[in-house]
mmCIF file of C-alpha atoms in Angstrom:
data_model
loop_
_atom_site.group_PDB
_atom_site.id
_atom_site.type_symbol
_atom_site.label_atom_id
_atom_site.label_comp_id
_atom_site.label_asym_id
_atom_site.label_seq_id
_atom_site.Cartn_x
_atom_site.Cartn_y
_atom_site.Cartn_z
ATOM 1 C CA MET A 30 12.993 -5.346 -3.834
ATOM 2 C CA PRO A 31 10.336 -5.098 -1.866
ATOM 3 C CA PHE A 32 9.307 -7.919 0.356
ATOM 4 C CA ALA A 33 5.883 -9.756 -0.598
ATOM 5 C CA LYS A 34 3.275 -9.340 2.325
ATOM 6 C CA ARG A 35 0.290 -11.143 0.468
ATOM 7 C CA ILE A 36 0.414 -14.074 -1.870
ATOM 8 C CA VAL A 37 -2.850 -14.409 -3.200
ATOM 9 C CA GLU A 38 -3.697 -17.834 -5.890
ATOM 10 C CA PRO A 39 -6.263 -18.689 -7.667
ATOM 11 C CA GLN A 40 -8.035 -22.078 -6.013
ATOM 12 C CA LEU A 41 -9.319 -25.100 -8.243
ATOM 13 C CA LEU A 42 -13.070 -24.132 -8.924
ATOM 14 C CA CYS A 43 -14.153 -27.525 -9.507
ATOM 15 C CA ARG A 44 -12.953 -30.882 -9.339
ATOM 16 C CA HIS A 45 -15.951 -32.816 -9.264
ATOM 17 C CA GLN A 46 -16.494 -35.811 -11.789
ATOM 18 C CA ILE A 47 -19.829 -36.240 -13.299
ATOM 19 C CA PRO A 48 -21.614 -39.658 -11.721
ATOM 20 C CA ASN A 49 -21.674 -42.228 -14.277
ATOM 21 C CA ASP A 50 -24.755 -43.507 -12.915
ATOM 22 C CA GLU A 51 -28.581 -43.407 -14.475
ATOM 23 C CA GLY A 52 -28.645 -39.791 -13.709
ATOM 24 C CA LEU A 53 -29.468 -36.625 -15.806
ATOM 25 C CA LEU A 54 -25.930 -35.416 -17.513
ATOM 26 C CA PHE A 55 -27.663 -32.275 -17.694
ATOM 27 C CA GLU A 56 -28.556 -31.586 -14.009
ATOM 28 C CA ASP A 57 -25.044 -33.088 -13.274
ATOM 29 C CA LEU A 58 -23.713 -29.730 -14.910
ATOM 30 C CA CYS A 59 -25.763 -27.474 -14.110
ATOM 31 C CA ALA A 60 -25.061 -28.597 -10.488
ATOM 32 C CA ILE A 61 -21.270 -28.475 -10.913
ATOM 33 C CA SER A 62 -21.545 -25.187 -13.408
ATOM 34 C CA ASN A 63 -23.513 -23.394 -10.083
ATOM 35 C CA VAL A 64 -20.537 -24.847 -7.775
ATOM 36 C CA VAL A 65 -18.236 -23.555 -10.219
ATOM 37 C CA LEU A 66 -19.943 -20.108 -10.524
ATOM 38 C CA SER A 67 -19.535 -19.693 -6.854
ATOM 39 C CA ARG A 68 -16.392 -20.771 -6.300
ATOM 40 C CA THR A 69 -15.689 -18.047 -9.020
ATOM 41 C CA LEU A 70 -17.540 -15.239 -6.745
ATOM 42 C CA ARG A 71 -16.451 -16.017 -3.679
ATOM 43 C CA GLN A 72 -12.699 -15.611 -4.937
ATOM 44 C CA LEU A 73 -13.500 -12.748 -6.207
ATOM 45 C CA SER A 74 -14.795 -11.424 -3.085
ATOM 46 C CA ASP A 75 -11.582 -12.743 -1.553
ATOM 47 C CA LEU A 76 -9.466 -10.733 -4.246
ATOM 48 C CA ALA A 77 -11.493 -7.823 -3.934
ATOM 49 C CA ARG A 78 -11.145 -7.963 0.163
ATOM 50 C CA HIS A 79 -7.472 -7.891 -0.459
ATOM 51 C CA ALA A 80 -7.214 -4.878 -2.919
ATOM 52 C CA CYS A 81 -9.062 -2.827 -0.203
ATOM 53 C CA SER A 82 -6.445 -3.980 2.249
ATOM 54 C CA LEU A 83 -3.916 -3.042 -0.236
ATOM 55 C CA PHE A 84 -4.761 0.161 -1.180
ATOM 56 C CA GLN A 85 -5.689 0.982 2.840
ATOM 57 C CA GLU A 86 -2.460 0.053 3.639
ATOM 58 C CA LEU A 87 -1.224 2.522 0.804
ATOM 59 C CA GLU A 88 -3.502 5.545 1.780
ATOM 60 C CA ASN A 89 -2.362 5.024 5.313
ATOM 61 C CA ASP A 90 1.210 4.793 3.972
ATOM 62 C CA ILE A 91 0.655 8.493 1.913
ATOM 63 C CA ILE A 92 -0.640 9.774 4.877
ATOM 64 C CA ASN A 93 2.166 9.344 7.234
ATOM 65 C CA THR A 94 4.210 10.590 4.063
ATOM 66 C CA ASN A 95 2.076 13.916 4.259
ATOM 67 C CA GLN A 96 2.457 14.474 7.532
ATOM 68 C CA ARG A 97 6.186 14.378 7.651
ATOM 69 C CA VAL A 98 6.642 16.154 4.756
ATOM 70 C CA TRP A 99 4.237 18.573 6.167
ATOM 71 C CA VAL A 100 6.383 19.055 9.420
ATOM 72 C CA LEU A 101 9.765 18.873 7.538
ATOM 73 C CA GLN A 102 7.880 21.824 5.295
ATOM 74 C CA ASN A 103 7.025 23.841 8.441
ATOM 75 C CA LYS A 104 10.956 23.456 9.628
ATOM 76 C CA ILE A 105 12.459 24.648 6.876
ATOM 77 C CA GLY A 106 10.039 27.818 6.864
ATOM 78 C CA GLN A 107 10.949 28.373 10.360
ATOM 79 C CA ILE A 108 14.785 28.267 8.800
ATOM 80 C CA GLN A 109 14.622 30.548 5.875
ATOM 81 C CA GLN A 110 12.673 32.711 8.526
ATOM 82 C CA THR A 111 15.754 33.024 11.010
ATOM 83 C CA ALA A 112 17.969 33.195 8.138
ATOM 84 C CA SER A 113 16.387 36.282 6.190
ATOM 85 C CA ALA A 114 16.109 37.904 9.809
ATOM 86 C CA LEU A 115 20.151 37.467 10.282
ATOM 87 C CA ASP A 116 22.648 40.168 8.982
ATOM 88 C CA PRO A 117 25.463 39.128 7.526
ATOM 89 C CA LYS A 118 27.604 42.189 9.048
ATOM 90 C CA LYS A 119 26.717 41.963 12.526
ATOM 91 C CA GLU A 120 27.402 37.900 12.834
ATOM 92 C CA ALA A 121 30.368 36.130 13.867
ATOM 93 C CA VAL A 122 31.911 34.478 11.148
ATOM 94 C CA LEU A 123 34.715 31.217 11.110
ATOM 95 C CA LEU A 124 38.078 31.971 10.046
ATOM 96 C CA CYS A 125 40.088 29.088 9.151
ATOM 97 C CA SER A 126 42.350 28.213 12.827
ATOM 98 C CA PHE A 127 42.115 31.732 14.183
ATOM 99 C CA GLY A 128 38.601 31.290 15.589
ATOM 100 C CA LEU A 129 36.149 33.492 15.630
ATOM 101 C CA VAL A 130 36.120 37.247 14.378
ATOM 102 C CA GLU A 131 33.505 40.202 14.842
ATOM 103 C CA ILE A 132 33.181 41.797 11.750
#
């Protein structure tokens, strides 16, 4: 099970109360909606930054895996070339407990 590297949680957008004075209610609601909108945009920006960081880590992991696979492929190719160059009639064969015997 993978371990969590980041915890991303939504924050409360607006906790402002509408004042009870004689001020216009619409202006207060408009100000509150503007605050909520700006905080929502900030959270979306933070979320995009986290997503970018995650994709960068994923890309780095994929590049590292690709390099390791390429090295292994080269090693396998070298082993195949070495194995195909061997002549089974001329090579020493190990027989049980009798040791090496030339065939």
